[in-house]
PDB file of C-alpha atoms in Angstrom:
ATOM      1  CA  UNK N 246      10.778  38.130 -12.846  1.00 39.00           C
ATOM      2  CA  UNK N 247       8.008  36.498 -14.591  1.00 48.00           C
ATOM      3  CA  UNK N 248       8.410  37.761 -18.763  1.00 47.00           C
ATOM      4  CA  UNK N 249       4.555  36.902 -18.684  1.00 49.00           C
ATOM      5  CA  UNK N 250       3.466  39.318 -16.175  1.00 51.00           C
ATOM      6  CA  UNK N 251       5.841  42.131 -17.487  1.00 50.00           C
ATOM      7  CA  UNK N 252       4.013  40.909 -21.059  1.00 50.00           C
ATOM      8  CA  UNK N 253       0.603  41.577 -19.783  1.00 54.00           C
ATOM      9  CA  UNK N 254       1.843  44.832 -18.006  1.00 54.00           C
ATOM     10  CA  UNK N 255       2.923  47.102 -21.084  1.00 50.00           C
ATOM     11  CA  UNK N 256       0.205  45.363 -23.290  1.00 51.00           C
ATOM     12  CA  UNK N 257      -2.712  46.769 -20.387  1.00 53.00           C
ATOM     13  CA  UNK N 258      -1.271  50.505 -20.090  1.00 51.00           C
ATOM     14  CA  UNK N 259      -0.900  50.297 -23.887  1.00 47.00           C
ATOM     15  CA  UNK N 260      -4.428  49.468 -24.553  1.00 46.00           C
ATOM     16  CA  UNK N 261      -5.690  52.106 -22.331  1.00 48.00           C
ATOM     17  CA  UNK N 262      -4.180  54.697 -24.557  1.00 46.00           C
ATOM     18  CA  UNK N 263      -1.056  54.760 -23.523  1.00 50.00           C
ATOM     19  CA  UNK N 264      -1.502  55.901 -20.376  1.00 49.00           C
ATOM     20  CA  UNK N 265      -2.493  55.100 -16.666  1.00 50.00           C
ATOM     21  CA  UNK N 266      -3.766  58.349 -16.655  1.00 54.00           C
ATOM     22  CA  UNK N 267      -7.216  56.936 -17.235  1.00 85.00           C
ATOM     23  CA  UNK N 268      -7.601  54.867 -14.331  1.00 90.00           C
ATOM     24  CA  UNK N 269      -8.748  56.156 -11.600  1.00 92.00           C
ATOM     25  CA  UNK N 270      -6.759  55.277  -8.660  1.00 94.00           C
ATOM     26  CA  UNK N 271      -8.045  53.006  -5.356  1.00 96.00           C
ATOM     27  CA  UNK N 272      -5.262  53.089  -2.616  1.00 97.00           C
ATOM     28  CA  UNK N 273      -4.041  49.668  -1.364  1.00 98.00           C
ATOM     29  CA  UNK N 274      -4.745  50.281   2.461  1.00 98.00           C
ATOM     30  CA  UNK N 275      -4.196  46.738   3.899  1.00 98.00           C
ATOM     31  CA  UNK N 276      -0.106  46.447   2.229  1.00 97.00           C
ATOM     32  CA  UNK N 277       2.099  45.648   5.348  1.00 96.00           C
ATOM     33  CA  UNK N 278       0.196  45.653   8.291  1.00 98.00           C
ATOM     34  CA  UNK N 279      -0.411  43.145  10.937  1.00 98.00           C
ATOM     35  CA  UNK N 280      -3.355  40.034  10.390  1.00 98.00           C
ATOM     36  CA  UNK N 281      -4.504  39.315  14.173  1.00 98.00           C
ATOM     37  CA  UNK N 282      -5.605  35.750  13.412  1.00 98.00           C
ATOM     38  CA  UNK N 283      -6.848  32.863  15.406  1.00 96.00           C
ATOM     39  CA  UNK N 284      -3.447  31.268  14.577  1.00 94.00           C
ATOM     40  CA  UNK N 285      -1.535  34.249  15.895  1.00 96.00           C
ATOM     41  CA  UNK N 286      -0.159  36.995  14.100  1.00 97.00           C
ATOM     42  CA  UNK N 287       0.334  36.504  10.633  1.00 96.00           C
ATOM     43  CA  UNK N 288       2.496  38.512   7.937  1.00 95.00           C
ATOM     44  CA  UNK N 289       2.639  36.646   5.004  1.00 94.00           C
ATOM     45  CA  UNK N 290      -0.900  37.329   3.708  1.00 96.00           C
ATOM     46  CA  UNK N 291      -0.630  41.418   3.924  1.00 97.00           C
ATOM     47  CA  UNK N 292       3.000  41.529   1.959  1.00 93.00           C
ATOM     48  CA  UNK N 293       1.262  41.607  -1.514  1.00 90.00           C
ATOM     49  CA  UNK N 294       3.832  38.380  -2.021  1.00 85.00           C
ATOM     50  CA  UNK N 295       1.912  35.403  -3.811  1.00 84.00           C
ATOM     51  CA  UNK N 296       4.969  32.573  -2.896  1.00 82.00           C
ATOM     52  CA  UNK N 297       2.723  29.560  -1.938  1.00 79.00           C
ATOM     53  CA  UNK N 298       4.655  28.715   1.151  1.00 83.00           C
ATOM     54  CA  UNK N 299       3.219  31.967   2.632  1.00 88.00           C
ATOM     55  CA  UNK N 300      -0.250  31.155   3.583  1.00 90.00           C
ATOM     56  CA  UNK N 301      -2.667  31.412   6.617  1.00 95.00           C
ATOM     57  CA  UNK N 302      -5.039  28.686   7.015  1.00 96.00           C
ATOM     58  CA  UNK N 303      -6.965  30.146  10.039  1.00 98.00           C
ATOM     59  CA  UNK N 304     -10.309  30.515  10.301  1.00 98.00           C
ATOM     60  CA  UNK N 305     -10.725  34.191  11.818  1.00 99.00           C
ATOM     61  CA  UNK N 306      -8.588  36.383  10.700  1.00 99.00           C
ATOM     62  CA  UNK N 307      -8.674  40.792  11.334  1.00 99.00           C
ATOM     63  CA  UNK N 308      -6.449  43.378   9.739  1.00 99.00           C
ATOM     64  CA  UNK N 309      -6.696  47.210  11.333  1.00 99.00           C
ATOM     65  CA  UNK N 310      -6.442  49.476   8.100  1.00 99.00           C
ATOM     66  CA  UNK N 311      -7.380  52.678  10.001  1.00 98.00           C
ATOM     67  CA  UNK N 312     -10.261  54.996   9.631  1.00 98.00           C
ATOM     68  CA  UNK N 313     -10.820  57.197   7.099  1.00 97.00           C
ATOM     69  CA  UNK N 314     -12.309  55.537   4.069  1.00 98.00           C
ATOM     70  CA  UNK N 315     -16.147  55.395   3.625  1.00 98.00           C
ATOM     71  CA  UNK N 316     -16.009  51.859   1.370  1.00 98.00           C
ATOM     72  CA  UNK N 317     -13.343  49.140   0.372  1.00 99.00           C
ATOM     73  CA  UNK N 318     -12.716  46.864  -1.857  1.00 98.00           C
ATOM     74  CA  UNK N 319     -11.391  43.684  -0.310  1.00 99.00           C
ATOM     75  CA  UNK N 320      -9.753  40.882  -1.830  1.00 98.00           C
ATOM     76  CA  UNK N 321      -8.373  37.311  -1.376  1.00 97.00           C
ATOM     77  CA  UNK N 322      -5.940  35.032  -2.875  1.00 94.00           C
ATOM     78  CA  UNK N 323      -6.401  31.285  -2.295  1.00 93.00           C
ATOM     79  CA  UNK N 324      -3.748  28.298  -3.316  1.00 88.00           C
ATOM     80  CA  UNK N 325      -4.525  25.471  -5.021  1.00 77.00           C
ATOM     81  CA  UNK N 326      -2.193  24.469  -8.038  1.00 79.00           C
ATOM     82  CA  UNK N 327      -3.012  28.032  -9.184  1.00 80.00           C
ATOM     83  CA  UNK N 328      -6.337  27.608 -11.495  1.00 88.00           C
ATOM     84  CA  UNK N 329      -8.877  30.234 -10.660  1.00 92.00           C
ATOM     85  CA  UNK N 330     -11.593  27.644 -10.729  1.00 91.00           C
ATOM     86  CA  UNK N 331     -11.132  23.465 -10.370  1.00 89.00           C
ATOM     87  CA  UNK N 332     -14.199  22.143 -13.098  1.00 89.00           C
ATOM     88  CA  UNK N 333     -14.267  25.142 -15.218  1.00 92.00           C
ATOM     89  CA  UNK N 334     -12.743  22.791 -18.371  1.00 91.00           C
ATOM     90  CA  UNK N 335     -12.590  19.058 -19.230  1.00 88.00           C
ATOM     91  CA  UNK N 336      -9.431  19.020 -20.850  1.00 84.00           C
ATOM     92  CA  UNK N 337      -7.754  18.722 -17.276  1.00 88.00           C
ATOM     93  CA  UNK N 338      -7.878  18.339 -13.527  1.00 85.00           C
ATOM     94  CA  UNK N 339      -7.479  21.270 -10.620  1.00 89.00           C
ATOM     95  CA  UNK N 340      -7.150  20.959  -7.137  1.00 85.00           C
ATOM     96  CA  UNK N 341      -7.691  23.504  -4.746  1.00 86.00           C
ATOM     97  CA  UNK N 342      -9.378  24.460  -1.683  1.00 91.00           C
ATOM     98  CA  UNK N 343     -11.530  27.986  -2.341  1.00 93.00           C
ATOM     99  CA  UNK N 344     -12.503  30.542   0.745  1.00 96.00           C
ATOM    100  CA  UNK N 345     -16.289  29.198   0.506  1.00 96.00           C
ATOM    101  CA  UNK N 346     -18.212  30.403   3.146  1.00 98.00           C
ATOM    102  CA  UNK N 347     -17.689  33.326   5.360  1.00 98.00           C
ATOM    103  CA  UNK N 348     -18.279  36.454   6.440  1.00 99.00           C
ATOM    104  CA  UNK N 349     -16.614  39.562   6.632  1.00 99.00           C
ATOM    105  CA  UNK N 350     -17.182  42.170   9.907  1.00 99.00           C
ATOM    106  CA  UNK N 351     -16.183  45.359  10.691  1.00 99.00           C
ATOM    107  CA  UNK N 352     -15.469  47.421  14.007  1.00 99.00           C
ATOM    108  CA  UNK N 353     -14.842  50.657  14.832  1.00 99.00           C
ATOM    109  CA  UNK N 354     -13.194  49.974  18.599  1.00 98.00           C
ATOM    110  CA  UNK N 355     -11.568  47.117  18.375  1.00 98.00           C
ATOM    111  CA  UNK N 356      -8.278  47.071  19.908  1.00 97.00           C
ATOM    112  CA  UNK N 357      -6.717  43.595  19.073  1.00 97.00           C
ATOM    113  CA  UNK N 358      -8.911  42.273  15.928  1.00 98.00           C
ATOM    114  CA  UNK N 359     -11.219  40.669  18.728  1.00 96.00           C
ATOM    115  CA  UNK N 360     -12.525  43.033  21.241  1.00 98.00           C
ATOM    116  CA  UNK N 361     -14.932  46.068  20.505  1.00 98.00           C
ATOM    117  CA  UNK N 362     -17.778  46.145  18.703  1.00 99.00           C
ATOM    118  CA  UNK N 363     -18.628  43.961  15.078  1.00 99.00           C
ATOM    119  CA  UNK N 364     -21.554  44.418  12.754  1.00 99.00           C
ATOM    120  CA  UNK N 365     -21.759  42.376   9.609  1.00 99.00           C
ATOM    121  CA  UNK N 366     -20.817  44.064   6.381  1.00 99.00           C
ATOM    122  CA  UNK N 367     -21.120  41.140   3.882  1.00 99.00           C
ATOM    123  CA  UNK N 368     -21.125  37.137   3.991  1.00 98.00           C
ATOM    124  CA  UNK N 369     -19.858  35.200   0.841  1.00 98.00           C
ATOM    125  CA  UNK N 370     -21.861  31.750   0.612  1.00 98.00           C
ATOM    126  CA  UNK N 371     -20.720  28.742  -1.780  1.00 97.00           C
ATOM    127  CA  UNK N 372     -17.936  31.007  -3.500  1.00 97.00           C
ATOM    128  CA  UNK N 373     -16.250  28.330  -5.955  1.00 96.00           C
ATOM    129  CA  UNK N 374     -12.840  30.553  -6.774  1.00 97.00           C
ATOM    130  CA  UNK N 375      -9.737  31.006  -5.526  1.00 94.00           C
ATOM    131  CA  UNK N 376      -9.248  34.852  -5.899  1.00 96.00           C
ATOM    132  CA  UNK N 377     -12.296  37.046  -5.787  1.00 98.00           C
ATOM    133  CA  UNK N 378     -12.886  40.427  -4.459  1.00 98.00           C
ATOM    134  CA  UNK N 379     -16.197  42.267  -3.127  1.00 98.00           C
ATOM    135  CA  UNK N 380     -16.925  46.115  -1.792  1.00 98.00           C
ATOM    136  CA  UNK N 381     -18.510  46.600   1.944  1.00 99.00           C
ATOM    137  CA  UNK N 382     -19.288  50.035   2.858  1.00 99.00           C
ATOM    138  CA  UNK N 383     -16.681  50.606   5.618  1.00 99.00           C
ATOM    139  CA  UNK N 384     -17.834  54.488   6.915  1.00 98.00           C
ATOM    140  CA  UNK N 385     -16.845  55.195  10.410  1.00 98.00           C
ATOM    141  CA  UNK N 386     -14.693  51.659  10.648  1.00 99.00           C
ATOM    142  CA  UNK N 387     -11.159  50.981  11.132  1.00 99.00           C
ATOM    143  CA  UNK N 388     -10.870  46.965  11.034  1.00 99.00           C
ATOM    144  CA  UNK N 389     -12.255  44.259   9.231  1.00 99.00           C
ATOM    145  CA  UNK N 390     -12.106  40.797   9.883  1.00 99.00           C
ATOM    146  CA  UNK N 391     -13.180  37.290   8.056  1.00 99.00           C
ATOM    147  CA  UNK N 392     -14.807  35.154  10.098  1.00 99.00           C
ATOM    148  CA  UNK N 393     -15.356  31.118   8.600  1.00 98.00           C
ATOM    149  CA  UNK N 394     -16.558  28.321  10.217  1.00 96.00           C
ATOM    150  CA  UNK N 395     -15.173  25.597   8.073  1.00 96.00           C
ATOM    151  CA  UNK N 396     -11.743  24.870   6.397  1.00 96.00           C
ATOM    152  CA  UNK N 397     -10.558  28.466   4.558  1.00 96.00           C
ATOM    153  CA  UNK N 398      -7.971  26.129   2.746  1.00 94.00           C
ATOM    154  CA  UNK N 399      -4.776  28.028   2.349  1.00 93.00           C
ATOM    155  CA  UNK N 400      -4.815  31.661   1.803  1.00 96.00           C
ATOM    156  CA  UNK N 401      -2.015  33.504   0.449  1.00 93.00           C
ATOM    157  CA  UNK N 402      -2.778  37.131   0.564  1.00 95.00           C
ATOM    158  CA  UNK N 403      -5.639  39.757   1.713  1.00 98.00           C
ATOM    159  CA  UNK N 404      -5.780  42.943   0.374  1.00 98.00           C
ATOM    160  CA  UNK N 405      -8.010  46.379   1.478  1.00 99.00           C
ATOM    161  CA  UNK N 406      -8.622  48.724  -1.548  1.00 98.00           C
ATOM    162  CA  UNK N 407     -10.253  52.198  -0.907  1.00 98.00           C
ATOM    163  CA  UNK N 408     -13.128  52.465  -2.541  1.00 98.00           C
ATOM    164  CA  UNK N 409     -14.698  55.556  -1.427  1.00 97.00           C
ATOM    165  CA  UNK N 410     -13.975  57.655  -4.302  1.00 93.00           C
ATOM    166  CA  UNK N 411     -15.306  54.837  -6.706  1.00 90.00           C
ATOM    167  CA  UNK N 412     -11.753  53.887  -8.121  1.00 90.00           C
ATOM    168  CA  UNK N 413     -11.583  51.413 -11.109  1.00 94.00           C
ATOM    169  CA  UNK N 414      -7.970  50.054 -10.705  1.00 96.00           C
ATOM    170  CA  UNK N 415      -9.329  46.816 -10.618  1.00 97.00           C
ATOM    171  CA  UNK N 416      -8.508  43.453 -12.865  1.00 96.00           C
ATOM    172  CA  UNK N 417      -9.345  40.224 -13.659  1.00 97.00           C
ATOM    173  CA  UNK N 418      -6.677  38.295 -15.457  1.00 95.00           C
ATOM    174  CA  UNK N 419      -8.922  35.273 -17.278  1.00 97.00           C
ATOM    175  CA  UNK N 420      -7.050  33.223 -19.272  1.00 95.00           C
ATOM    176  CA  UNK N 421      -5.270  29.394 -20.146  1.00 93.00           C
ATOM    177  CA  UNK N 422      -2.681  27.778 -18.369  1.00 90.00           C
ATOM    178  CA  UNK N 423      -0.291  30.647 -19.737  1.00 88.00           C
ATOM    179  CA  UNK N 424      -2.027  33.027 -17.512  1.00 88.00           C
ATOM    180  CA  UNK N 425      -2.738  30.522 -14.899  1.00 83.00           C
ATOM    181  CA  UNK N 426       1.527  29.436 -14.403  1.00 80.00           C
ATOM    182  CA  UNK N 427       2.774  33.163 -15.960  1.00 73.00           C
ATOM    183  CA  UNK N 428       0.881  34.750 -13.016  1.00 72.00           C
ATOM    184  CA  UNK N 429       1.477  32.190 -10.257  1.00 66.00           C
ATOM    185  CA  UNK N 430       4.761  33.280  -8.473  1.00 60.00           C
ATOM    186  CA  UNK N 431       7.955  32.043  -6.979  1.00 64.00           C
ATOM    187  CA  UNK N 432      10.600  33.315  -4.861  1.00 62.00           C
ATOM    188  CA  UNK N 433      12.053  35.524  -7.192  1.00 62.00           C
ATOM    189  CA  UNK N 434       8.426  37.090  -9.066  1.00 69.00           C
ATOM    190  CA  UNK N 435       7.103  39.933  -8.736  1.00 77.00           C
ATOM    191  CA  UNK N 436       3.052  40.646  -9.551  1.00 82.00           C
ATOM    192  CA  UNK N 437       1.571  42.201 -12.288  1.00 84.00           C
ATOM    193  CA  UNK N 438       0.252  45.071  -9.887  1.00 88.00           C
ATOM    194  CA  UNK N 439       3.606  45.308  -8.357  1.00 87.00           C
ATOM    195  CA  UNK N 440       5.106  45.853 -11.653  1.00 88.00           C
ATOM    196  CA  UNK N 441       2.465  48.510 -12.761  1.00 89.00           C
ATOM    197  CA  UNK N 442       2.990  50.482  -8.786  1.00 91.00           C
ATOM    198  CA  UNK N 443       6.772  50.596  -9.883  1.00 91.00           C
ATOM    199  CA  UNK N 444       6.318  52.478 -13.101  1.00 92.00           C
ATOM    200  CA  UNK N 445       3.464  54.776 -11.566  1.00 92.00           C
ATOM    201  CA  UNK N 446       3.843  54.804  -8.010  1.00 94.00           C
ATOM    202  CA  UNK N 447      -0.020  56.556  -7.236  1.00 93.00           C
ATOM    203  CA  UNK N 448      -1.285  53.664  -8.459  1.00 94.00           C
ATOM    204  CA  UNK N 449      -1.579  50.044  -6.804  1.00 95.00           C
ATOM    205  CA  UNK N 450      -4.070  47.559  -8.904  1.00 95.00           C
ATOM    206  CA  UNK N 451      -6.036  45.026  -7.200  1.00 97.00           C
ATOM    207  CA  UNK N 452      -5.232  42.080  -9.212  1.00 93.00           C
ATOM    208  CA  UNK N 453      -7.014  38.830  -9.368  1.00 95.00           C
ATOM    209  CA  UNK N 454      -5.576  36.253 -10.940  1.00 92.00           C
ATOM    210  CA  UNK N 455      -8.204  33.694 -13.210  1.00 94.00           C
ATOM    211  CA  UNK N 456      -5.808  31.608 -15.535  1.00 93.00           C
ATOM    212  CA  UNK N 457      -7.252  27.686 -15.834  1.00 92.00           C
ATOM    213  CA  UNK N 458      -5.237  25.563 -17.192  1.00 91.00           C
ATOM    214  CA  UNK N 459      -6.200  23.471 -20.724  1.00 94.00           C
ATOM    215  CA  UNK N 460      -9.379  26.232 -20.724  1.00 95.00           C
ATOM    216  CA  UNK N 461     -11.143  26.860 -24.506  1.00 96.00           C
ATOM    217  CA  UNK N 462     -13.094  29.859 -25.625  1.00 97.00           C
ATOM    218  CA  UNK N 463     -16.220  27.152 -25.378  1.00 97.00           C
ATOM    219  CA  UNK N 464     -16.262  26.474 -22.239  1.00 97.00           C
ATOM    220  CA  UNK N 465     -15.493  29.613 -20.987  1.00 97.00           C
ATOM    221  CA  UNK N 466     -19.071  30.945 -22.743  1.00 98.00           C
ATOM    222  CA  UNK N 467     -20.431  28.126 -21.160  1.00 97.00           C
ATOM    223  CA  UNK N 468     -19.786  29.806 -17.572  1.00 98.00           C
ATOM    224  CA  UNK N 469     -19.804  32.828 -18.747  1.00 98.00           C
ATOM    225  CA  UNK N 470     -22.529  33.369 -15.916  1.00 98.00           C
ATOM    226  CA  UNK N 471     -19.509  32.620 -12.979  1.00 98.00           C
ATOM    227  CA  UNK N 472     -16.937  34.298 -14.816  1.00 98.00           C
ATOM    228  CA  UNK N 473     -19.914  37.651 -14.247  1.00 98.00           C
ATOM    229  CA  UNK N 474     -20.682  36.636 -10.636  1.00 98.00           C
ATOM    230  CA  UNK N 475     -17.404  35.954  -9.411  1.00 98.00           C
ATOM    231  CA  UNK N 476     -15.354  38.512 -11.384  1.00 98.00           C
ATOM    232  CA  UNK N 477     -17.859  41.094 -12.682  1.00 98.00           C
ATOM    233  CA  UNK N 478     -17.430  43.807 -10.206  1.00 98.00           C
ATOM    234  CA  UNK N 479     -14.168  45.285 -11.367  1.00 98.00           C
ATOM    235  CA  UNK N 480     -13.420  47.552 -14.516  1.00 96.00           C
ATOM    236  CA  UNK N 481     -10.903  45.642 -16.252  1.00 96.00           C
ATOM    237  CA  UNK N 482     -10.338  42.069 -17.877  1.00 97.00           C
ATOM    238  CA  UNK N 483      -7.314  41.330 -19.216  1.00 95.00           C
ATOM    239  CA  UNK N 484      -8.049  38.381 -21.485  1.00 97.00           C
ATOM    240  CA  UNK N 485      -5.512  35.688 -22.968  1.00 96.00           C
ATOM    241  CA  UNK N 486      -7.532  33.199 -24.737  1.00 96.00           C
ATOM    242  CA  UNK N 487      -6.833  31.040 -28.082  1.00 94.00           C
ATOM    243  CA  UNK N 488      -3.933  28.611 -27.708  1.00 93.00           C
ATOM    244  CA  UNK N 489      -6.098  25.546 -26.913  1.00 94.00           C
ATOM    245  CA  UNK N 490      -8.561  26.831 -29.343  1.00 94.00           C
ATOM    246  CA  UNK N 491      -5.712  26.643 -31.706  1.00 93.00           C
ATOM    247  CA  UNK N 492      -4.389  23.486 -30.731  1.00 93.00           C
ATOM    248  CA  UNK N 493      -2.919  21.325 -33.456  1.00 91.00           C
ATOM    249  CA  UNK N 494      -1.773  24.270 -35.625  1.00 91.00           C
ATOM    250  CA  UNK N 495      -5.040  23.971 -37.913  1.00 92.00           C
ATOM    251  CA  UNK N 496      -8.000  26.468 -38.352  1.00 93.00           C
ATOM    252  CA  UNK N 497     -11.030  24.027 -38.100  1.00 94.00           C
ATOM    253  CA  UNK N 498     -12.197  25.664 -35.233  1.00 94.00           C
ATOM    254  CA  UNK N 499     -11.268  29.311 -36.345  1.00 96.00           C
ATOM    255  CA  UNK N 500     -14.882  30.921 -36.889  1.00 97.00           C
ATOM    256  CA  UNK N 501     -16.149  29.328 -33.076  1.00 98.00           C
ATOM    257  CA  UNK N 502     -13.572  30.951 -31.668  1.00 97.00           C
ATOM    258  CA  UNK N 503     -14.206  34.519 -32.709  1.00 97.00           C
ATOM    259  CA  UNK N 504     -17.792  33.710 -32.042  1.00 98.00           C
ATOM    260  CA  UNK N 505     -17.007  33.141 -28.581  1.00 98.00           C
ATOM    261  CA  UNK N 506     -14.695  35.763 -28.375  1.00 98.00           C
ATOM    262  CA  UNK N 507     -17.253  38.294 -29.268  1.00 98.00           C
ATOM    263  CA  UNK N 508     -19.293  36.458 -26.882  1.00 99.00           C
ATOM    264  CA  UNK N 509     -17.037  37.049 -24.290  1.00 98.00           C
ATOM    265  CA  UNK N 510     -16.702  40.967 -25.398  1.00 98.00           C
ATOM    266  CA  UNK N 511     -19.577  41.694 -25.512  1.00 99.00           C
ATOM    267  CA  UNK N 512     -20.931  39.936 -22.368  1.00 98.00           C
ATOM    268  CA  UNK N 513     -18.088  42.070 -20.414  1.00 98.00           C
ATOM    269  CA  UNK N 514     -19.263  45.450 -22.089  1.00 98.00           C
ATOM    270  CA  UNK N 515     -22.461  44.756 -20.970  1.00 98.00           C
ATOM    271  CA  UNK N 516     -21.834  44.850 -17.413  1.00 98.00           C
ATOM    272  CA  UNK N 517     -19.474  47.722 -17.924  1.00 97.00           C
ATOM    273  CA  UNK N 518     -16.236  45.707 -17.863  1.00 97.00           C
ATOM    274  CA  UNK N 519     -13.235  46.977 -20.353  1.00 96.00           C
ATOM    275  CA  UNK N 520     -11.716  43.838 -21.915  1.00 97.00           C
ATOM    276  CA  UNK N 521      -8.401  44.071 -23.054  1.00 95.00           C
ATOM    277  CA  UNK N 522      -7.076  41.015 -24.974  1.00 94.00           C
ATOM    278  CA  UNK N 523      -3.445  39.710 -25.284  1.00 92.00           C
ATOM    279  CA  UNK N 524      -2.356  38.185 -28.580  1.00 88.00           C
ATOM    280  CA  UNK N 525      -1.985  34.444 -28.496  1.00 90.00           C
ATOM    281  CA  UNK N 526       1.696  33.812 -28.159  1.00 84.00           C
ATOM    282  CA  UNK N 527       3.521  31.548 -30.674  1.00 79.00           C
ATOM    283  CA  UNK N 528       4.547  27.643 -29.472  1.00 80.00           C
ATOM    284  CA  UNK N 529       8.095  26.690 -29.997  1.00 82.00           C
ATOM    285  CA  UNK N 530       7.109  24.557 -33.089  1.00 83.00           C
ATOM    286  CA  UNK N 531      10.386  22.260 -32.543  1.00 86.00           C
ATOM    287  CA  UNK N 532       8.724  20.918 -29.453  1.00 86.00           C
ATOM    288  CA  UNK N 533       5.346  21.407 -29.435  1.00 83.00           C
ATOM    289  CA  UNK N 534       5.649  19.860 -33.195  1.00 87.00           C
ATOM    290  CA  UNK N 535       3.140  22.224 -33.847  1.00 88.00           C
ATOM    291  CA  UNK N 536       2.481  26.502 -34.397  1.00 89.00           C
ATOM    292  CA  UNK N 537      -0.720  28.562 -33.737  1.00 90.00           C
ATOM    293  CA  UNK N 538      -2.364  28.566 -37.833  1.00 91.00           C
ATOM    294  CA  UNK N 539      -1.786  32.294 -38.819  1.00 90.00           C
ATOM    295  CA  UNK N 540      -5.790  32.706 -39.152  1.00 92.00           C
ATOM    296  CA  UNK N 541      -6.008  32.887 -35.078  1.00 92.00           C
ATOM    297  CA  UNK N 542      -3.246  35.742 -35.252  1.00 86.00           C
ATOM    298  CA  UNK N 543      -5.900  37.934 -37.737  1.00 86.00           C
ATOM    299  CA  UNK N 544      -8.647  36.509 -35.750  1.00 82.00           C
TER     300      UNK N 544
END
């Protein structure tokens, strides 16, 4: 099990106070149940496991979460070598197919995740990320199904949140490469939401991972705008930022990253986002031949 993710865990419940007592709770509907896809019937991508051999690349895809709840919040996982976004940052390449264009119906009488009756509850045009999650009001429904006409790429998981009672268990994880490998996961991970549903079982966080590999505080401000439109509808950002920043072990670059820091701050308090940040973690000097400069650590 990923020490990153358990990390992240205890440093999110701590900065809330100490307790998960103030989040408000949004059940994860969707955990287990059968996706009726175009493929056939698929598994992998309701088991809240993010392995990257267990995707579903087909285009039209319906899960049957029941009725009940009035409004969900719905979210995707996509695979590419893990980076939430592919020309976010200079400082290296990213590959990665993104769920770009569909749309996303819902039916109260379907039977199979084909028959019955569909309206349209939201489409997603030119979406750029690989995990990303949006509300559709879902009163009187029981299924809900995305519907592409083009290559999905390879999606890993799909999960239904109820949203009717305006829960805020929701988190964006933006960060470096750290966040981007420490929150990928292998056969033997767990997830940072399947961590936090172990130690408080009424609760089960929607999660979406946004670690980019070789990332700086600059050029994050300078799409600070996506970050918002593609991540700026949940309550929480759990922010690990600073090692690149830091790179070299000196402090020449020290005062424009807390600028951008506060940047970042107080862009997410703006839209009502609570940003939690991890300390930068130390290198291992012997091999990196260089440490994070103290200054960044009282930053």
């Amino acid at each position: 099990m990923n020490t990153w993710i358990k990390a992240f865990a205890t440093v999110s419940i701590l900065a809330l106070g100490g307790s998960a007592m103030a989040i408000k709770p949004n059940k994860l509907l969707s955990r287990g149940q059968t996706a009726y896809t175009s493929s056939g019937e698929n598994h992998y991508i309701t088991d809240g496991d993010l392995t990257n051999w267990k995707q579903c690349t087909a285009k039209d895809i319906a899960i049957n979460v029941g009725h009940g709840p009035s409004r969900l919040f719905i979210s995707w996982e996509s695979y590419g070598d893990c980076a939430w976004a592919t020309d976010f940052t200079k400082g290296c390449g990213h590959t990665g197919t993104s769920l770009r264009n569909f749309k996303i119906l819902t039916s109260s009488n379907s039977t199979n995740g084909q028959d019955g009756d569909w309206i349209l509850a939201t489409e997603v045009k030119d979406n750029p990320v690989m995990s990303r999650g949006v509300y559709i009001d879902f009163d009187g429904m029981s299924w809900f199904r995305f519907v592409s006409e083009e290559n999905v790429g390879q999606i890993l998981e799909i999960e239904a949140f109820d949203a009717s009672n305006n829960g805020d268990d929701t988190w964006f994880f933006m960060g470096t490469s750290i966040s981007q490998m420490g929150l990928k996961q292998q056969d033997t991970d767990s997830t940072t939401a399947n961590i936090i549903h172990g130690r408080f079982p009424d609760f089960t966080p929607a999660m979406l991972r946004g670690g980019i590999g070789c990332i700086n505080s600059t050029e994050v401000v300078a799409h600070l705008d996506d970050y918002l439109r593609y991540a700026g509808n949940v309550k929480y950002w759990a922010i690990e930022m600073g090692t690149n920043d830091a790179w070299g072990g000196g402090d020449w670059n020290l005062e424009t990253y807390k600028r951008n820091m506060q940047t970042i701050i107080d862009a997410a308090k703006a839209h009502g986002i609570e940003p939690i940040l991890a300390r930068i973690i130390a290198t291992n000097e012997s091999k990196a031949g260089w440490q994070v400069n103290p200054k960044f650590l009282q930053a």
